[in-house]
Short mmCIF file of C-alpha atoms in Angstrom, two decimals:
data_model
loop_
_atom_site.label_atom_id
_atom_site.label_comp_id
_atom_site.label_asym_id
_atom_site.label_seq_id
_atom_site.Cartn_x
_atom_site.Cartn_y
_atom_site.Cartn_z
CA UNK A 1 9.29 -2.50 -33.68
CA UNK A 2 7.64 -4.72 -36.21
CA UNK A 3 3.54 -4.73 -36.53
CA UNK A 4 3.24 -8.10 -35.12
CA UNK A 5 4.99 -7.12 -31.94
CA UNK A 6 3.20 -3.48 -31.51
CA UNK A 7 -0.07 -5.47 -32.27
CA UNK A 8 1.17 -7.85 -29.14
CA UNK A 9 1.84 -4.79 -27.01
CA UNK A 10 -1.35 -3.12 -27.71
CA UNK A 11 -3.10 -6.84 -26.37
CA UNK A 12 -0.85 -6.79 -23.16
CA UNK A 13 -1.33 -3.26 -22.41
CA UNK A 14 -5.61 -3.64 -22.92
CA UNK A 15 -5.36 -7.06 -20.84
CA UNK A 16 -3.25 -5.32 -18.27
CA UNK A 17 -6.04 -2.98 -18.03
CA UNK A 18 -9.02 -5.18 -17.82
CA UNK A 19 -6.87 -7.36 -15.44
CA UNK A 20 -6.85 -4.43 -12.81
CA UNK A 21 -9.11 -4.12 -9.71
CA UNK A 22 -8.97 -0.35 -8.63
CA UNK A 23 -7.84 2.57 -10.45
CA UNK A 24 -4.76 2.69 -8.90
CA UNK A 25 -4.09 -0.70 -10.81
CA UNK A 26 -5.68 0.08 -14.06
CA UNK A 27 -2.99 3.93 -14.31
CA UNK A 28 0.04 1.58 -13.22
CA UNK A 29 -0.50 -1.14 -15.82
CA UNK A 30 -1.22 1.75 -18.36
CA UNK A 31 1.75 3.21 -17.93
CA UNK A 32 4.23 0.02 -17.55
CA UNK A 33 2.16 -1.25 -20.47
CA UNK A 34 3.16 2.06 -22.84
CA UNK A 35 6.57 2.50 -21.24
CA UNK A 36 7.19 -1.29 -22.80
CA UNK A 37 5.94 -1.49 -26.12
CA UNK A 38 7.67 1.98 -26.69
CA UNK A 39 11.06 1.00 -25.74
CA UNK A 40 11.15 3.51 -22.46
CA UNK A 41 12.74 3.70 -19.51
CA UNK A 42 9.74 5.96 -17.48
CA UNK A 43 6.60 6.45 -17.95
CA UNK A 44 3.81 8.57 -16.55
CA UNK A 45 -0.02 9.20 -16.37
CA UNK A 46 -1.48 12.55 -15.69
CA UNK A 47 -4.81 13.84 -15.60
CA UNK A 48 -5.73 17.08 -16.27
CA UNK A 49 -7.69 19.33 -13.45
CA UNK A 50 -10.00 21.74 -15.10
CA UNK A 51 -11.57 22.64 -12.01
CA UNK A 52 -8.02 23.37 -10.44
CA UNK A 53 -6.14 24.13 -13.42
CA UNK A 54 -3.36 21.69 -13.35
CA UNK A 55 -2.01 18.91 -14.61
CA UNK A 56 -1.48 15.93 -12.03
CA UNK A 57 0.65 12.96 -11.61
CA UNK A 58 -1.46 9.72 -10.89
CA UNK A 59 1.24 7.44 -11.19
CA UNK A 60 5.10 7.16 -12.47
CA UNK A 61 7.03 3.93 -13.32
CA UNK A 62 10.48 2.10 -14.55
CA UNK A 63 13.26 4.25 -13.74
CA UNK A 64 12.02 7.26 -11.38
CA UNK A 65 14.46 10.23 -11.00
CA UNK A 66 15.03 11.40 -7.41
CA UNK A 67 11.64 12.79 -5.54
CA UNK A 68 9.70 11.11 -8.49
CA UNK A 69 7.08 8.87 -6.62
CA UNK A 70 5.34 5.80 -7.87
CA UNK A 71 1.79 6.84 -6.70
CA UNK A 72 2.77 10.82 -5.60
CA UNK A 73 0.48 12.31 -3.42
CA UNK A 74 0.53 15.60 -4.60
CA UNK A 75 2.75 16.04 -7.91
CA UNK A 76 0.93 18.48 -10.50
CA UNK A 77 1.83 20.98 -12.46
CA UNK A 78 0.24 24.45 -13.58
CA UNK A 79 -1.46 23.80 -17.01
CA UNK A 80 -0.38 26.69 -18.18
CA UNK A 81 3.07 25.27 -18.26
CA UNK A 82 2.22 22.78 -20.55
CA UNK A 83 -0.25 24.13 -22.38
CA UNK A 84 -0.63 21.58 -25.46
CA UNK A 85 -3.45 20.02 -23.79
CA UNK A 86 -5.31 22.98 -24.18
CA UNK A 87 -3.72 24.82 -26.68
CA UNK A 88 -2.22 22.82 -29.57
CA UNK A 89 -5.03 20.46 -28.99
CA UNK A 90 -7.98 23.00 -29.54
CA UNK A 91 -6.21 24.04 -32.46
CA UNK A 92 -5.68 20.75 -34.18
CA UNK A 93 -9.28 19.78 -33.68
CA UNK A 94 -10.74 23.14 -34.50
CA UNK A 95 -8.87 22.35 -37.84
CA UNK A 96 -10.60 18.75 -38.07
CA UNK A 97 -7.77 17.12 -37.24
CA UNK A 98 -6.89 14.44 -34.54
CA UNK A 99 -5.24 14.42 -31.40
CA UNK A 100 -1.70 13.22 -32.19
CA UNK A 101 1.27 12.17 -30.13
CA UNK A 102 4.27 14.50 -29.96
CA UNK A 103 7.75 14.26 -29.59
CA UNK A 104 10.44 16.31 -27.26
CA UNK A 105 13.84 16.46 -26.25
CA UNK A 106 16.38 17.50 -24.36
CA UNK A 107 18.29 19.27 -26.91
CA UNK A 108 15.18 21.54 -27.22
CA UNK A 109 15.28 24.09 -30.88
CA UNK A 110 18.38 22.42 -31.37
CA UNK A 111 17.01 19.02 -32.66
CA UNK A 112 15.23 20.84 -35.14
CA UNK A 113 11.40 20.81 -34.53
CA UNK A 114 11.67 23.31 -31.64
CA UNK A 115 10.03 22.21 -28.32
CA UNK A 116 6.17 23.28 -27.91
CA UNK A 117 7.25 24.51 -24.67
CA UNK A 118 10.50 25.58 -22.93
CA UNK A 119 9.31 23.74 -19.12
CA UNK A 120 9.34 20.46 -20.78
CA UNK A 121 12.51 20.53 -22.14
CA UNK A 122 14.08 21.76 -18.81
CA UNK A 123 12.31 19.05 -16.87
CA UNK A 124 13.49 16.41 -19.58
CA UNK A 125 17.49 17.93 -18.65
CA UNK A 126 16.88 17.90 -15.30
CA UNK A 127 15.98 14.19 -14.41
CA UNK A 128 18.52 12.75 -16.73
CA UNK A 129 16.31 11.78 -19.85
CA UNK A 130 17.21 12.68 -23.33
CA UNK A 131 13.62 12.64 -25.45
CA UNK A 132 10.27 11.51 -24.23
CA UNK A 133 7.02 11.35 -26.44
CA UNK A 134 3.40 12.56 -25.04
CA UNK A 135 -0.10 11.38 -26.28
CA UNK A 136 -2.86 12.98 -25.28
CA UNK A 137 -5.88 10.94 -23.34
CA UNK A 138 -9.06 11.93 -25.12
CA UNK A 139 -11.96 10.07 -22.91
CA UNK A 140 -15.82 11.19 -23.91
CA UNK A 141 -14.85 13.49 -26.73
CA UNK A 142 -12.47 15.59 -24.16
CA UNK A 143 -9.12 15.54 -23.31
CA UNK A 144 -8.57 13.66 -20.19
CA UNK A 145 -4.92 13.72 -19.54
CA UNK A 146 -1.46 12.42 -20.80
CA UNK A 147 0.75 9.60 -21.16
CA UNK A 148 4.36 10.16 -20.95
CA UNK A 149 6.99 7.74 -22.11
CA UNK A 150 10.88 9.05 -21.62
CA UNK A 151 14.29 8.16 -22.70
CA UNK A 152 17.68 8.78 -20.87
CA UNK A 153 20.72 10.52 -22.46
CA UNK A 154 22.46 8.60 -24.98
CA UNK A 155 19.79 6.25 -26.49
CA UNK A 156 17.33 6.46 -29.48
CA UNK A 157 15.62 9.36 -29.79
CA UNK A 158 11.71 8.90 -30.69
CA UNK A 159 10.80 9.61 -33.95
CA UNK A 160 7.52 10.25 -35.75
CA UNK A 161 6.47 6.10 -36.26
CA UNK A 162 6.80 6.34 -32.03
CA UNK A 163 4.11 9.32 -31.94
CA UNK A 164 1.88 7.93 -34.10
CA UNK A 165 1.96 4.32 -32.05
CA UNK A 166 1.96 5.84 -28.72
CA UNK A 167 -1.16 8.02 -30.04
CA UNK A 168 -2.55 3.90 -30.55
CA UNK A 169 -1.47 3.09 -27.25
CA UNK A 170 -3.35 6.45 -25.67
CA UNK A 171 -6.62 5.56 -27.20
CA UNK A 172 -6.41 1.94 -25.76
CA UNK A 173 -5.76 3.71 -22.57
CA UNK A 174 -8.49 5.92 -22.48
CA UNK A 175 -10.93 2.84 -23.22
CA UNK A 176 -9.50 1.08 -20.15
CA UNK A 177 -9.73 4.02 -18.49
CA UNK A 178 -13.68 4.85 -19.42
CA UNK A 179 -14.03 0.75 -18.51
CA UNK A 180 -12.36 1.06 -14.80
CA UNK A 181 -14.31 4.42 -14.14
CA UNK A 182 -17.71 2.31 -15.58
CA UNK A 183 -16.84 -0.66 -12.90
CA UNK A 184 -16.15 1.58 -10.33
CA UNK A 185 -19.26 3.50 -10.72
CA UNK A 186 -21.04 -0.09 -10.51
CA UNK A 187 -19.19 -0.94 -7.31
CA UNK A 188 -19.77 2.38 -5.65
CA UNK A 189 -23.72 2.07 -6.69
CA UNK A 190 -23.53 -1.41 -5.29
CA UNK A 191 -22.21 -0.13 -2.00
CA UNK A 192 -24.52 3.07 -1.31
CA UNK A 193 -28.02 3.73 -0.46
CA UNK A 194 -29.26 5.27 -3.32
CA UNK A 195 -31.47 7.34 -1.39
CA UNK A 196 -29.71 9.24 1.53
CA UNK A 197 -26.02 8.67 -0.47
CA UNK A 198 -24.85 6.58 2.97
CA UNK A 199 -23.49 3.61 3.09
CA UNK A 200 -25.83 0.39 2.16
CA UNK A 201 -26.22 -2.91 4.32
CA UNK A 202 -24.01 -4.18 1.81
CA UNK A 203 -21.73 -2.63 3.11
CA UNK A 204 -22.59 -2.71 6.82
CA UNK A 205 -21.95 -6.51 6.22
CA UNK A 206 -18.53 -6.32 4.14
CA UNK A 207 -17.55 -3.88 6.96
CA UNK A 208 -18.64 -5.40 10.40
CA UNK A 209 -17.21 -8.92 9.35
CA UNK A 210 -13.77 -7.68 8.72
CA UNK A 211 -14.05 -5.25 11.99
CA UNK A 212 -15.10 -8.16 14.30
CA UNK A 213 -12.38 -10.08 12.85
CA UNK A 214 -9.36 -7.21 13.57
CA UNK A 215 -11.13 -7.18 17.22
CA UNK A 216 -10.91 -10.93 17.45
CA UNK A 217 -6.74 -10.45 16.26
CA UNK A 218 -5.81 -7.36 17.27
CA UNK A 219 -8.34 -6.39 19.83
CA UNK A 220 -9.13 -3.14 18.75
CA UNK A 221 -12.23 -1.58 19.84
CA UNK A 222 -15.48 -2.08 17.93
CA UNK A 223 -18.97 0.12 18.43
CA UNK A 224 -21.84 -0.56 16.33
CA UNK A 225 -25.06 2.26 16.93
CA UNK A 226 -28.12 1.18 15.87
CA UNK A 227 -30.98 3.61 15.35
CA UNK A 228 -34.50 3.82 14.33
CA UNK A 229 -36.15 7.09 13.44
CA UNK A 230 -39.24 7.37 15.27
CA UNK A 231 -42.51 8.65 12.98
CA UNK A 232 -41.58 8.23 9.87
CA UNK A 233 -45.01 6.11 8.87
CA UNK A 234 -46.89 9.08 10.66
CA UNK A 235 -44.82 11.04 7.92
CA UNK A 236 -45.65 8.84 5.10
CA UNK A 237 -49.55 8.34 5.96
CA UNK A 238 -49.85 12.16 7.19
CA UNK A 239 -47.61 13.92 4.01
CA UNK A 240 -47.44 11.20 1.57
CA UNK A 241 -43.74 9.35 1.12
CA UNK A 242 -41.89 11.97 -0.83
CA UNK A 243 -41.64 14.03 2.27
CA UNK A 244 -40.94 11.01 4.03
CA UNK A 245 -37.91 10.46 1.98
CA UNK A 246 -36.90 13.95 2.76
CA UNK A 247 -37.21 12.85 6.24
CA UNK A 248 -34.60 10.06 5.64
CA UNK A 249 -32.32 12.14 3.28
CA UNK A 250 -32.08 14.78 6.50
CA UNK A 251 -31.42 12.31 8.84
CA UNK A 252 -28.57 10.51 6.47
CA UNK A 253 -27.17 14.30 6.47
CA UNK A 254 -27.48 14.39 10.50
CA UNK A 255 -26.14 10.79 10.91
CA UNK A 256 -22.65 11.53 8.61
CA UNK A 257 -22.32 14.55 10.19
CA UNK A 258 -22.26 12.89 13.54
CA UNK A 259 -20.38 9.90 12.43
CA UNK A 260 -17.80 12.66 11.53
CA UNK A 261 -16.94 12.62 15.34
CA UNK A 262 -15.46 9.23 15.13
CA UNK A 263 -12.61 9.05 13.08
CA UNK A 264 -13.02 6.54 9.69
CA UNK A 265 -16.54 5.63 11.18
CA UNK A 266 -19.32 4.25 8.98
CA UNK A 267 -22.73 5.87 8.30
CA UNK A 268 -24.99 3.24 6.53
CA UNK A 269 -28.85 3.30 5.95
CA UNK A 270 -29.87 -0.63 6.75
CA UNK A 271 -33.46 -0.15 5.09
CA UNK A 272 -36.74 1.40 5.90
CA UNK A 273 -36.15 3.96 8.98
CA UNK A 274 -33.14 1.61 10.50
CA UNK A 275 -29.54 3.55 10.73
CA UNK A 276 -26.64 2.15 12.01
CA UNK A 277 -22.65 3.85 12.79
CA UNK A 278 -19.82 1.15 12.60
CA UNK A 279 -16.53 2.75 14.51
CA UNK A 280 -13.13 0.67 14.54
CA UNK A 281 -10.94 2.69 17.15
CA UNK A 282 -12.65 5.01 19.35
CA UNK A 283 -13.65 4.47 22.82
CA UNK A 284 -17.18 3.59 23.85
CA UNK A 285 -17.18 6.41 25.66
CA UNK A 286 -16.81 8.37 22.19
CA UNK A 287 -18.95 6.33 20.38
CA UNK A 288 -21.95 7.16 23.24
CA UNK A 289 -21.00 10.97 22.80
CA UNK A 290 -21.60 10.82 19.28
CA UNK A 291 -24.80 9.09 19.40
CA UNK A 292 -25.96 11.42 22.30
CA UNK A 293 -25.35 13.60 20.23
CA UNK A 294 -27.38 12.04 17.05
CA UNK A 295 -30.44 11.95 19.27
CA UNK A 296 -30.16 15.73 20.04
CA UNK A 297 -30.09 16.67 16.26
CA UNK A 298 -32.34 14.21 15.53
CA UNK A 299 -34.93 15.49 17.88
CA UNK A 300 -34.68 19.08 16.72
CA UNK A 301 -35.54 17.96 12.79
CA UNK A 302 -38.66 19.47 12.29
CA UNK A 303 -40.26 16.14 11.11
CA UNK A 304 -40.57 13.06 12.96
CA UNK A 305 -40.37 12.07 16.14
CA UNK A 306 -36.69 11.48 17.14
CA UNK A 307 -34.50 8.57 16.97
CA UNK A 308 -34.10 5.43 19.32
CA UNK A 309 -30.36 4.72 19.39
CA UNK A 310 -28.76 1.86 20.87
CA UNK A 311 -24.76 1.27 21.29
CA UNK A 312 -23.04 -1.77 21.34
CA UNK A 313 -19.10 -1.82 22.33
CA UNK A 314 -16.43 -4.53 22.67
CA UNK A 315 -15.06 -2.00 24.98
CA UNK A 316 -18.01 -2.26 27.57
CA UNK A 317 -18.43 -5.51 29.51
CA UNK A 318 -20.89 -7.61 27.24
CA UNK A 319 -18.98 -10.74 27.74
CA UNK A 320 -16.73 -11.96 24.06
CA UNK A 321 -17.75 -10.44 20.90
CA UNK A 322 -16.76 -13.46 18.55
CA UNK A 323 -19.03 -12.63 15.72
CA UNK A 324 -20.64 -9.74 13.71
CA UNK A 325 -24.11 -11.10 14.74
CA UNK A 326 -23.82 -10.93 18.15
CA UNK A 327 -22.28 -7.45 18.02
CA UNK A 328 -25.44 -6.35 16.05
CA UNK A 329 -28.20 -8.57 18.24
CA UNK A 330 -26.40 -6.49 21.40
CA UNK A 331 -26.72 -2.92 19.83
CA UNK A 332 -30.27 -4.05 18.54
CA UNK A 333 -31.35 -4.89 21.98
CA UNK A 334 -30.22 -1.71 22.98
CA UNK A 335 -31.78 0.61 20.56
CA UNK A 336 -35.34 -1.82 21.17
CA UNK A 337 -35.07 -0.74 25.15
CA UNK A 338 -34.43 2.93 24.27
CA UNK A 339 -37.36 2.40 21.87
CA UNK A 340 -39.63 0.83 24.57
CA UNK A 341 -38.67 3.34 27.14
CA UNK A 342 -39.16 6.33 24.67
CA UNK A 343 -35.49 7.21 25.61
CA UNK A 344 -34.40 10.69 24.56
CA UNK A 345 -30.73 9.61 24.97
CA UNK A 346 -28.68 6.35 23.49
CA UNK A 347 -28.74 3.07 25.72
CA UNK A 348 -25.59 1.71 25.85
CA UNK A 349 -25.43 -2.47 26.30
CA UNK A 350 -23.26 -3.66 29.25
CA UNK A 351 -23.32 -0.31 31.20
CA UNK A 352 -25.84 -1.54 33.83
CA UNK A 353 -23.82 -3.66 35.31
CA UNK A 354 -23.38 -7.68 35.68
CA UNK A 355 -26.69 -8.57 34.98
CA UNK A 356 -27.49 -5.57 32.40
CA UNK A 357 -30.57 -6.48 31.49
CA UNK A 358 -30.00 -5.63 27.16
CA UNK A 359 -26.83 -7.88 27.41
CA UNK A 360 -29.45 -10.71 29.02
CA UNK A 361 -32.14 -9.58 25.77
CA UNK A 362 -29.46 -9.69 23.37
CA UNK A 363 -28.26 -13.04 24.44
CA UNK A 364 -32.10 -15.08 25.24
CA UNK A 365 -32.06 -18.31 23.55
CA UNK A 366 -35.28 -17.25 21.16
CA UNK A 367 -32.98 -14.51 19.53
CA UNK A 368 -30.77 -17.12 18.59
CA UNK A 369 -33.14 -19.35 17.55
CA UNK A 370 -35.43 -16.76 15.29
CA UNK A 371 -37.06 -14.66 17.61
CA UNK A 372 -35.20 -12.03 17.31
CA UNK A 373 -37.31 -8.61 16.89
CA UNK A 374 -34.72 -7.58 13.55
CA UNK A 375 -32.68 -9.65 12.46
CA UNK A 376 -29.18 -8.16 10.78
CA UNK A 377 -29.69 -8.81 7.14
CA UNK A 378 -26.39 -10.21 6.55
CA UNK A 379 -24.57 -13.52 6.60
CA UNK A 380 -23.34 -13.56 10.11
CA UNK A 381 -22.30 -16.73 11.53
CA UNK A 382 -23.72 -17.23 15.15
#
């Protein structure tokens, strides 16, 4: 491959990169990237596991041998198979050298350069492939992983010019790498409450919207809980605010740990001392359990005062749920009368009967018109 056209796959694998919206995206177009502009026929990414000890498979492309998966759930291999990434690695950069690209094949000692190790070579033989060449991911001044670019039987085996340009290719990819991890790590900041590590309104807002919507399409069940926790100023004014935040953090642990009842449920801090729950699938009925059981924990912390929790449910009869506001004013209404009523247990809207008197608060006309006692700090469409 000429320089002008290694210099144009180098560009298309980097813009693949950039291009990509979730990790997922940013290991495939790594590896299709490096599979083309080497001339392969597969291609993998792996990371390597310190903690676990093994090398895994994030994601395999172009022309997968049988069981080979494109995103494999659990492919990985013992390190200690494959030891260059911690072996012949350490030793070329205890020697100031750099991390370089090497080459195997199938034919193993017999192609002269013997094979750094024997599994390779058998793996190479049994899916069909005939060389392959592997450059180590170095991200942060460690290794990270590999990238793996095969060969069948019969065609061109890599040579020396291949290492050294896949070794390019591996540096690109550990820059698009450290870039997706960076916007990730924005995104996930963006989406969490920095103090209790829950779930943001953000969030709350991204989430509800889409849930309403699958209720409005598919009619699957929607609960919101809505909770205040009670005495937190008395904290603050009494302790000072650093054990008031210690106050929140416990009740963000008590919250996910409930929230852990419902299946896929979310555990968000709205602001101040306001919690809320967002479940898409469970029954009311398990929804009220699991906030029954958030007041019980709640009242045994050994600061503060309890929680008020209220419980809203397109599964209890509230009358249509078209929007994520209404949803929110009905839980809201809810947690104010357990709130008023210094309830030790969740209220529940709808469960009083025809004329439940927190489906008639949630729905007065001054709500709607700004009178509401909190409104949801989103972008909810009446």
């Amino acid at each position: 491959m000429g320089d002008d056209r290694r210099l144009a796959a180098v560009v298309a694998l980097a813009q693949g990169m950039a291009a990509a919206h979730s990790s997922r995206e940013a290991w495939r177009a790594a590896a299709l990237g490096a599979c083309l502009a080497l001339g392969g026929s597969f291609a993998a990414l792996s990371v390597w596991e310190r903690e676990l000890g093994r090398l895994r498979v994030l994601v395999n492309v172009g022309r997968r041998a049988e069981g080979e998966e494109e995103f494999p759930e659990d492919e990985s291999y013992p390190v200690h198979q494959f030891a260059e990434i911690t072996e012949f690695l350490h030793e070329r950069w205890a020697g100031g050298g750099e991390p370089d690209a090497w080459v195997e094949t199938a034919e193993g000692p017999a192609a002269g350069r013997p094979g750094y190790v024997h599994q390779r070579v058998a793996a190479l033989r049994r899916r069909g492939r005939g060389c392959c060449v592997v450059a180590p991911i170095v991200l942060h001044g460690r290794a990270w992983g590999e990238l793996y670019v095969a060969r069948p039987v019969g065609e061109r085996v890599f040579e020396r010019p291949d290492a050294d340009f896949a070794t390019v290719l591996a540096s690109v990819v550990a820059a698009g790498i450290a870039q997706t991890e960076r916007l990730e790590e924005v995104r996930r900041l963006a989406y969490t409450d920095a103090l209790t590590g829950l779930a943001n309104r953000r969030a709350v807002d991204s989430a509800l919207d889409e849930a309403v919507e699958r209720h409005r399409r598919e009619d699957v069940v929607v609960s919101l809980v809505v909770c205040d926790l009670n005495g937190l100023k008395r904290v603050n004014d009494t302790h000072g605010h650093a054990v008031g935040d210690r106050l929140l953090e416990r009740f963000g642990s008590v919250l996910s740990l409930c929230g852990a009842m419902l299946p896929g449920a979310l555990a968000a801090r709205l602001g101040g001392d306001e919690f809320c729950l967002l479940a898409v699938g469970p029954s009311a009925d398990e929804v009220v359990k699991a906030a029954e059981e958030l007041c019980r924990r709640a009242a045994e912390l050994e600061l503060g005062d309890g929680v008020a929790c209220g419980v809203a449910s397109t599964e209890d009869p509230v009358g249509p749920v078209r929007s994520a506001r209404r949803l929110f004013r009905l839980a809201d209404a809810a947690q104010y009368r357990a709130k008023a009523e210094r309830s030790a247990g969740p209220v529940a809207a709808g469960r009083e009967g025809p004329d439940d008197p927190v489906v008639r608060l949630a729905d007065e006309p001054s709500r709607e018109e700004g009178g509401e006692r909190r409104r949801f700090r989103g972008r909810h469409s009446p």
